[in-house]
mmCIF file of C-alpha atoms in Angstrom:
data_model
loop_
_atom_site.group_PDB
_atom_site.id
_atom_site.type_symbol
_atom_site.label_atom_id
_atom_site.label_comp_id
_atom_site.label_asym_id
_atom_site.label_seq_id
_atom_site.Cartn_x
_atom_site.Cartn_y
_atom_site.Cartn_z
ATOM 1 C CA MET A 1 7.791 34.047 62.336
ATOM 2 C CA PRO A 2 5.324 31.682 60.682
ATOM 3 C CA ASP A 3 7.504 28.639 60.162
ATOM 4 C CA THR A 4 5.581 25.412 60.229
ATOM 5 C CA SER A 5 8.237 23.289 58.564
ATOM 6 C CA VAL A 6 9.268 20.093 60.291
ATOM 7 C CA VAL A 7 12.655 18.944 59.070
ATOM 8 C CA ALA A 8 15.520 16.695 60.091
ATOM 9 C CA ALA A 9 18.926 18.138 60.963
ATOM 10 C CA GLY A 10 22.544 17.095 61.329
ATOM 11 C CA PRO A 11 23.961 13.627 61.831
ATOM 12 C CA VAL A 12 21.281 12.900 64.419
ATOM 13 C CA PRO A 13 17.878 13.931 63.056
ATOM 14 C CA ILE A 14 16.189 16.488 65.256
ATOM 15 C CA GLU A 15 12.658 17.409 64.383
ATOM 16 C CA GLU A 16 11.686 20.985 64.849
ATOM 17 C CA SER A 17 8.520 22.570 66.064
ATOM 18 C CA ALA A 18 6.982 25.788 64.840
ATOM 19 C CA THR A 19 8.920 27.702 67.459
ATOM 20 C CA LEU A 20 12.237 25.881 67.842
ATOM 21 C CA ILE A 21 14.943 25.202 65.292
ATOM 22 C CA ALA A 22 18.385 23.611 65.436
ATOM 23 C CA ALA A 23 21.014 26.321 64.977
ATOM 24 C CA GLU A 24 22.692 24.354 62.172
ATOM 25 C CA LYS A 25 19.473 24.492 60.165
ATOM 26 C CA VAL A 26 19.585 28.277 60.101
ATOM 27 C CA SER A 27 23.063 28.388 58.575
ATOM 28 C CA GLY A 28 22.929 28.111 54.808
ATOM 29 C CA THR A 29 19.309 29.281 54.605
ATOM 30 C CA PRO A 30 18.776 31.780 51.767
ATOM 31 C CA VAL A 31 17.694 35.338 52.513
ATOM 32 C CA PHE A 32 15.431 37.394 50.272
ATOM 33 C CA ASP A 33 14.239 40.988 50.195
ATOM 34 C CA LEU A 34 10.529 41.869 50.135
ATOM 35 C CA GLU A 35 10.457 41.560 46.324
ATOM 36 C CA GLY A 36 11.890 38.057 46.540
ATOM 37 C CA ASN A 37 15.355 39.040 45.296
ATOM 38 C CA SER A 38 18.195 37.015 46.773
ATOM 39 C CA LEU A 39 20.325 38.826 49.324
ATOM 40 C CA GLY A 40 22.596 35.875 50.053
ATOM 41 C CA HIS A 41 22.422 33.281 52.796
ATOM 42 C CA VAL A 42 22.853 32.991 56.537
ATOM 43 C CA GLU A 43 26.485 32.117 57.151
ATOM 44 C CA THR A 44 26.167 31.645 60.881
ATOM 45 C CA VAL A 45 24.223 32.683 63.942
ATOM 46 C CA MET A 46 25.910 34.552 66.777
ATOM 47 C CA LEU A 47 24.687 33.673 70.260
ATOM 48 C CA ASP A 48 24.979 35.801 73.370
ATOM 49 C CA LYS A 49 26.129 33.158 75.822
ATOM 50 C CA ARG A 50 25.369 34.860 79.111
ATOM 51 C CA ALA A 51 22.060 36.352 78.026
ATOM 52 C CA GLY A 52 21.004 33.170 76.241
ATOM 53 C CA ARG A 53 19.904 35.249 73.260
ATOM 54 C CA VAL A 54 20.214 34.895 69.532
ATOM 55 C CA ALA A 55 22.180 38.070 68.831
ATOM 56 C CA TYR A 56 22.789 38.193 65.073
ATOM 57 C CA ALA A 57 22.229 36.276 61.882
ATOM 58 C CA VAL A 58 25.357 36.812 59.817
ATOM 59 C CA LEU A 59 24.382 37.235 56.169
ATOM 60 C CA ALA A 60 26.929 36.314 53.491
ATOM 61 C CA PHE A 61 26.501 38.316 50.317
ATOM 62 C CA GLY A 62 28.496 38.820 47.131
ATOM 63 C CA GLY A 63 31.657 37.053 46.082
ATOM 64 C CA PHE A 64 31.905 33.562 44.674
ATOM 65 C CA LEU A 65 32.504 30.293 46.527
ATOM 66 C CA GLY A 66 33.457 32.229 49.615
ATOM 67 C CA PHE A 67 35.962 34.519 47.880
ATOM 68 C CA GLY A 68 35.209 38.223 48.065
ATOM 69 C CA GLU A 69 32.179 37.483 50.178
ATOM 70 C CA LYS A 70 31.148 40.173 52.621
ATOM 71 C CA LEU A 71 29.442 39.387 55.889
ATOM 72 C CA TYR A 72 26.596 41.481 57.251
ATOM 73 C CA PRO A 73 25.415 40.901 60.816
ATOM 74 C CA LEU A 74 21.661 41.425 60.988
ATOM 75 C CA PRO A 75 19.575 41.739 64.126
ATOM 76 C CA TRP A 76 17.796 38.395 64.541
ATOM 77 C CA SER A 77 14.523 40.301 64.807
ATOM 78 C CA VAL A 78 14.548 41.420 61.150
ATOM 79 C CA LEU A 79 14.367 37.846 59.791
ATOM 80 C CA THR A 80 11.016 36.235 59.075
ATOM 81 C CA TYR A 81 10.872 32.719 57.714
ATOM 82 C CA ASP A 82 8.835 32.343 54.541
ATOM 83 C CA VAL A 83 7.713 28.747 54.041
ATOM 84 C CA ALA A 84 6.834 29.307 50.358
ATOM 85 C CA LEU A 85 10.246 30.838 49.608
ATOM 86 C CA GLY A 86 12.104 28.315 51.729
ATOM 87 C CA GLY A 87 14.145 31.097 53.218
ATOM 88 C CA TYR A 88 14.138 34.227 55.298
ATOM 89 C CA ARG A 89 12.546 37.418 54.116
ATOM 90 C CA VAL A 90 13.844 40.749 55.356
ATOM 91 C CA GLY A 91 12.372 44.221 54.917
ATOM 92 C CA LEU A 92 15.517 45.749 53.478
ATOM 93 C CA ASP A 93 17.157 45.990 50.081
ATOM 94 C CA LYS A 94 20.724 45.666 48.849
ATOM 95 C CA ALA A 95 21.404 49.396 49.257
ATOM 96 C CA LYS A 96 20.324 49.335 52.899
ATOM 97 C CA LEU A 97 22.412 46.223 53.454
ATOM 98 C CA GLU A 98 25.493 47.629 51.759
ATOM 99 C CA SER A 99 25.371 50.766 53.869
ATOM 100 C CA GLY A 100 25.166 48.666 57.034
ATOM 101 C CA PRO A 101 28.008 47.264 59.143
ATOM 102 C CA SER A 102 29.932 44.534 57.366
ATOM 103 C CA PHE A 103 33.158 42.624 57.669
ATOM 104 C CA THR A 104 35.263 40.093 55.828
ATOM 105 C CA ALA A 105 37.086 36.939 56.846
ATOM 106 C CA ALA A 106 40.203 39.022 57.424
ATOM 107 C CA GLU A 107 38.713 41.493 59.866
ATOM 108 C CA ALA A 108 36.012 40.288 62.228
ATOM 109 C CA PRO A 109 34.164 42.893 64.286
ATOM 110 C CA ASP A 110 34.467 43.275 68.031
ATOM 111 C CA TRP A 111 31.190 41.551 68.857
ATOM 112 C CA GLY A 112 31.347 42.735 72.440
ATOM 113 C CA ASP A 113 31.406 46.433 71.466
ATOM 114 C CA ARG A 114 28.015 47.684 72.616
ATOM 115 C CA ALA A 115 28.316 51.027 70.762
ATOM 116 C CA TRP A 116 28.923 49.131 67.502
ATOM 117 C CA GLY A 117 26.018 46.821 68.280
ATOM 118 C CA GLU A 118 23.752 49.755 68.993
ATOM 119 C CA ARG A 119 24.644 51.465 65.692
ATOM 120 C CA LEU A 120 23.957 48.178 63.918
ATOM 121 C CA HIS A 121 20.512 47.793 65.458
ATOM 122 C CA THR A 122 19.706 51.456 64.768
ATOM 123 C CA HIS A 123 20.689 51.036 61.108
ATOM 124 C CA TYR A 124 18.060 48.320 60.785
ATOM 125 C CA GLY A 125 15.466 50.150 62.882
ATOM 126 C CA GLN A 126 15.628 47.696 65.784
ATOM 127 C CA ARG A 127 16.088 48.019 69.533
ATOM 128 C CA PRO A 128 19.308 46.342 70.784
ATOM 129 C CA TYR A 129 18.590 42.708 71.671
ATOM 130 C CA TRP A 130 20.190 43.127 75.088
ATOM 131 C CA GLU A 131 17.818 45.862 76.218
ATOM 132 C CA GLY A 132 15.836 44.971 79.296
ATOM 133 C CA LEU A 133 18.179 42.096 80.125
ATOM 134 C CA LEU A 134 20.090 41.819 83.370
ATOM 135 C CA ILE A 135 23.536 41.079 81.938
ATOM 136 C CA MET B 1 29.807 32.311 81.760
ATOM 137 C CA PRO B 2 33.505 33.158 81.929
ATOM 138 C CA ASP B 3 34.592 32.375 78.392
ATOM 139 C CA THR B 4 37.500 34.508 77.264
ATOM 140 C CA SER B 5 38.523 32.332 74.322
ATOM 141 C CA VAL B 6 38.878 33.993 70.946
ATOM 142 C CA VAL B 7 38.675 31.458 68.150
ATOM 143 C CA ALA B 8 37.948 31.234 64.437
ATOM 144 C CA ALA B 9 34.840 29.411 63.161
ATOM 145 C CA GLY B 10 33.440 27.824 60.026
ATOM 146 C CA PRO B 11 34.479 28.360 56.428
ATOM 147 C CA VAL B 12 34.588 32.103 57.004
ATOM 148 C CA PRO B 13 36.516 32.804 60.205
ATOM 149 C CA ILE B 14 34.435 34.681 62.722
ATOM 150 C CA GLU B 15 36.198 35.831 65.824
ATOM 151 C CA GLU B 16 34.236 35.703 69.006
ATOM 152 C CA SER B 17 34.101 38.019 71.942
ATOM 153 C CA ALA B 18 33.727 37.048 75.566
ATOM 154 C CA THR B 19 29.977 37.318 75.242
ATOM 155 C CA LEU B 20 29.175 36.154 71.710
ATOM 156 C CA ILE B 21 29.864 32.835 70.022
ATOM 157 C CA ALA B 22 29.011 31.357 66.624
ATOM 158 C CA ALA B 23 26.378 28.637 67.080
ATOM 159 C CA GLU B 24 28.497 26.133 65.133
ATOM 160 C CA LYS B 25 31.262 26.520 67.697
ATOM 161 C CA VAL B 26 28.993 25.278 70.458
ATOM 162 C CA SER B 27 28.183 22.031 68.652
ATOM 163 C CA GLY B 28 30.795 19.392 69.327
ATOM 164 C CA THR B 29 32.009 21.038 72.510
ATOM 165 C CA PRO B 30 32.589 18.485 75.295
ATOM 166 C CA VAL B 31 30.536 18.640 78.474
ATOM 167 C CA PHE B 32 31.856 17.688 81.924
ATOM 168 C CA ASP B 33 30.353 17.252 85.355
ATOM 169 C CA LEU B 34 31.693 19.154 88.368
ATOM 170 C CA GLU B 35 34.320 16.450 88.984
ATOM 171 C CA GLY B 36 35.576 16.794 85.429
ATOM 172 C CA ASN B 37 34.060 13.514 84.210
ATOM 173 C CA SER B 38 32.926 13.549 80.589
ATOM 174 C CA LEU B 39 29.166 13.646 80.069
ATOM 175 C CA GLY B 40 29.336 13.706 76.274
ATOM 176 C CA HIS B 41 29.248 16.640 73.903
ATOM 177 C CA VAL B 42 26.838 19.262 72.630
ATOM 178 C CA GLU B 43 25.174 17.823 69.533
ATOM 179 C CA THR B 44 23.250 20.940 68.621
ATOM 180 C CA VAL B 45 21.662 24.069 70.002
ATOM 181 C CA MET B 46 17.927 24.616 69.742
ATOM 182 C CA LEU B 47 16.852 28.206 69.142
ATOM 183 C CA ASP B 48 13.469 29.720 69.900
ATOM 184 C CA LYS B 49 12.914 31.648 66.690
ATOM 185 C CA ARG B 50 10.210 34.041 67.761
ATOM 186 C CA ALA B 51 11.642 34.785 71.193
ATOM 187 C CA GLY B 52 15.190 35.034 69.855
ATOM 188 C CA ARG B 53 16.389 32.837 72.719
ATOM 189 C CA VAL B 54 18.803 29.964 73.045
ATOM 190 C CA ALA B 55 16.376 27.329 74.308
ATOM 191 C CA TYR B 56 18.384 24.128 74.783
ATOM 192 C CA ALA B 57 21.810 22.658 74.372
ATOM 193 C CA VAL B 58 21.252 19.084 73.217
ATOM 194 C CA LEU B 59 23.787 16.825 74.897
ATOM 195 C CA ALA B 60 24.774 13.588 73.157
ATOM 196 C CA PHE B 61 25.795 10.863 75.570
ATOM 197 C CA GLY B 62 26.486 7.157 75.326
ATOM 198 C CA GLY B 63 26.678 5.028 72.201
ATOM 199 C CA PHE B 64 29.536 4.912 69.743
ATOM 200 C CA LEU B 65 30.041 6.955 66.564
ATOM 201 C CA GLY B 66 26.457 8.103 66.753
ATOM 202 C CA PHE B 67 24.942 4.614 67.184
ATOM 203 C CA GLY B 68 22.952 4.064 70.355
ATOM 204 C CA GLU B 69 23.571 7.649 71.358
ATOM 205 C CA LYS B 70 20.939 9.273 73.523
ATOM 206 C CA LEU B 71 20.177 12.964 73.353
ATOM 207 C CA TYR B 72 19.473 15.041 76.437
ATOM 208 C CA PRO B 73 18.141 18.571 76.016
ATOM 209 C CA LEU B 74 19.598 20.777 78.750
ATOM 210 C CA PRO B 75 18.441 24.265 79.658
ATOM 211 C CA TRP B 76 21.060 26.612 78.201
ATOM 212 C CA SER B 77 21.379 28.207 81.638
ATOM 213 C CA VAL B 78 23.014 25.126 83.218
ATOM 214 C CA LEU B 79 26.081 25.288 80.947
ATOM 215 C CA THR B 80 29.153 27.215 82.028
ATOM 216 C CA TYR B 81 32.177 27.329 79.775
ATOM 217 C CA ASP B 82 35.415 26.289 81.455
ATOM 218 C CA VAL B 83 38.424 27.658 79.597
ATOM 219 C CA ALA B 84 40.858 25.263 81.326
ATOM 220 C CA LEU B 85 38.741 22.227 80.454
ATOM 221 C CA GLY B 86 37.988 23.469 76.957
ATOM 222 C CA GLY B 87 34.383 22.531 77.425
ATOM 223 C CA TYR B 88 31.200 23.150 79.322
ATOM 224 C CA ARG B 89 30.836 22.257 82.957
ATOM 225 C CA VAL B 90 27.430 21.426 84.375
ATOM 226 C CA GLY B 91 26.369 20.935 87.978
ATOM 227 C CA LEU B 92 24.809 17.522 87.430
ATOM 228 C CA ASP B 93 26.006 13.945 87.270
ATOM 229 C CA LYS B 94 25.202 10.990 85.029
ATOM 230 C CA ALA B 95 22.386 9.784 87.289
ATOM 231 C CA LYS B 96 20.655 13.168 87.161
ATOM 232 C CA LEU B 97 21.126 13.272 83.411
ATOM 233 C CA GLU B 98 19.833 9.752 82.845
ATOM 234 C CA SER B 99 16.684 10.461 84.832
ATOM 235 C CA GLY B 100 16.032 13.587 82.749
ATOM 236 C CA PRO B 101 14.141 13.890 79.460
ATOM 237 C CA SER B 102 15.937 12.236 76.575
ATOM 238 C CA PHE B 103 15.293 11.107 73.037
ATOM 239 C CA THR B 104 16.920 9.234 70.197
ATOM 240 C CA ALA B 105 17.264 9.847 66.479
ATOM 241 C CA ALA B 106 14.087 7.816 65.939
ATOM 242 C CA GLU B 107 11.806 9.798 68.222
ATOM 243 C CA ALA B 108 12.376 13.525 68.536
ATOM 244 C CA PRO B 109 10.439 15.378 71.226
ATOM 245 C CA ASP B 110 7.691 17.882 70.557
ATOM 246 C CA TRP B 111 9.824 20.961 71.164
ATOM 247 C CA GLY B 112 6.789 23.186 71.247
ATOM 248 C CA ASP B 113 5.165 21.306 74.155
ATOM 249 C CA ARG B 114 5.359 23.791 77.019
ATOM 250 C CA ALA B 115 4.410 21.235 79.690
ATOM 251 C CA TRP B 116 7.294 19.017 78.536
ATOM 252 C CA GLY B 117 9.612 22.015 78.511
ATOM 253 C CA GLU B 118 8.547 23.013 81.999
ATOM 254 C CA ARG B 119 9.170 19.511 83.385
ATOM 255 C CA LEU B 120 12.576 19.578 81.719
ATOM 256 C CA HIS B 121 13.527 22.891 83.308
ATOM 257 C CA THR B 122 12.204 21.774 86.688
ATOM 258 C CA HIS B 123 14.277 18.569 86.507
ATOM 259 C CA TYR B 124 17.396 20.704 86.212
ATOM 260 C CA GLY B 125 16.271 23.265 88.792
ATOM 261 C CA GLN B 126 15.826 26.076 86.260
ATOM 262 C CA ARG B 127 13.055 28.498 85.442
ATOM 263 C CA PRO B 128 11.650 28.021 81.905
ATOM 264 C CA TYR B 129 13.604 30.193 79.462
ATOM 265 C CA TRP B 130 10.398 31.667 78.052
ATOM 266 C CA GLU B 131 9.225 33.112 81.356
ATOM 267 C CA GLY B 132 8.787 36.845 81.303
ATOM 268 C CA LEU B 133 8.819 36.920 77.496
ATOM 269 C CA LEU B 134 5.966 38.291 75.442
ATOM 270 C CA ILE B 135 5.569 35.389 73.034
#
């Protein structure tokens, strides 16, 4: 991901390199499709603690001020930072997103369900992030 | 890491499994040494964007209300969540921490410096997180 931005984060400024970013800086970042249409923003990032992997970027889309918002977990690997856009660009459109796994505040998914995770990755044409890991 | 807690996070509640956690939930979590002495708290988590890895947990230690606080990047692999303590437990004491790489708000490290990262991992007896990755 070609991200050369160097920015300050949080209460204690933490500069970032081209390869590393503070997790808090990812949350709130807008997400666009390949045509530059807004798809929402990253609500949070889910980390796989034992594997030490970034598992999903949870995209918030639709609704207003948090109400009616739906949350779409995306494989981390589909997000590419676009410096010019100031956000992530993903190779999928609203239709693809809306047919993917989603949840709301009232019903969070079972993040540990590997079959669910595999379907999710397959939907977005990605290999599961945990493949090849000894976990 | 034996973390069986299921908690809600952020403005939109996101339940966590035993293996996955929202990045925001890690920040602010207290860190203890093996004797249960406080070593500070996790200020932020640094993610390796391209590799999709959790690179470092940045431990804040010392100071008061953010003033005079020093920041110690720790390899993610040294942190183990302790449900009873409600925080992370690490197998190192204050002396080990204070002799490790640190920075302040005024002078952030060059996160992309591999030699620096390797010294950091070596200090804590860990293999660099990027080893074996095609990046």
